[in-house]
């Protein structure tokens, strides 16, 4: 376990170095919150490193807005936070040498136990976006004892078919890499109407993230295989995520269909589906307040922070998770219920946030 927690670390793993940023220190036996970003992003941006300087909104990038949100401080004071940058995607990363084989999505997931072991975490609560959500889901499937809960934003559980693969290759020939990645991050409506947000991310993707490294990550994400999960009871020996899961997607986001399908493949008794209004492709950036409130409910459902204040979602007409007593000495069990049910007669957690 390192002597100094807070700050930046390079962790050796079986598939190369991982750049990790720690915020805070361990809180008893509580899990760490571990984040993993989407393609084209990293945990944060350093606008001063870009010329010309990026507008202030660019500093939001993947997780800054969410974790810097005022109400989120009530959560982070109870947990150590571990931000993981995918290989070569952090600010200032050196370009990989020619011929470098970027880790597969499975290998990216297999790098994470080295991070957990290095810092002495017993288990983690993962927050992933897009490609990062896929990596964390893989991590939970392969190493279920290391994952206590997952918040998966914009996850697509499906691999690319030949038609999708061909369309991606054609797009790569006719569009720049930043524009291709933008179409993955934002809806067509946002690309047309939310020009300030989109332009700030175009500059970020094109100027802060090493383009050669980004291309390797993008190519690997687009060659991913199906997540290979099925709702328990639907197929023999079905694989599923064993921990509580909160699925999040913004309205009209490019990933909406994928998240809906992922919801249909998970255990409805331990899964919450959160569709957020007025949030677009990056709900953690455009609606951090709503996501923070939902995350508080999610943590309470796992037995943490029973006295945390509830404001926005408590005033909206949404389903919620029940609270349970805080347990620091042992791994808590999820305590959940919902007002709706579907499918096999099991309870399904769905929160459609329109506040």
XYZ file of N, CA and C in Angstrom, residues 44 57 77 85 115 119 204-206 216 229 252 270 313 329:
45
model
N -9.966 13.993 -16.557
C -10.071 15.457 -16.556
C -9.245 16.006 -17.703
N -15.800 25.332 -20.105
C -16.635 24.134 -20.093
C -15.828 22.881 -20.385
N -16.740 12.550 0.795
C -16.093 12.597 2.105
C -16.173 11.243 2.812
N -7.279 6.184 -15.876
C -7.195 6.560 -17.286
C -6.833 5.332 -18.100
N -4.679 -2.541 -9.766
C -4.955 -1.273 -9.103
C -5.552 -1.525 -7.726
N -3.460 -0.555 -4.008
C -3.934 0.372 -2.984
C -4.587 -0.339 -1.798
N -10.983 19.486 -27.171
C -10.363 18.590 -26.191
C -9.877 17.311 -26.846
N -10.746 16.683 -27.611
C -10.388 15.407 -28.238
C -9.244 15.590 -29.225
N -9.260 16.711 -29.936
C -8.251 16.920 -30.967
C -6.923 17.439 -30.459
N -6.051 3.921 -31.323
C -5.909 2.532 -30.883
C -7.039 2.148 -29.927
N -23.982 -11.494 -21.382
C -24.776 -11.561 -20.162
C -26.211 -11.885 -20.535
N -32.507 10.678 -25.693
C -32.026 10.848 -27.067
C -30.513 10.665 -27.202
N -31.890 -6.508 -8.920
C -30.711 -5.779 -8.443
C -30.300 -4.666 -9.402
N -34.401 14.482 -6.347
C -35.212 13.319 -6.704
C -36.315 13.075 -5.689
N -18.115 -2.677 8.934
C -17.288 -3.820 9.288
C -17.418 -4.984 8.349
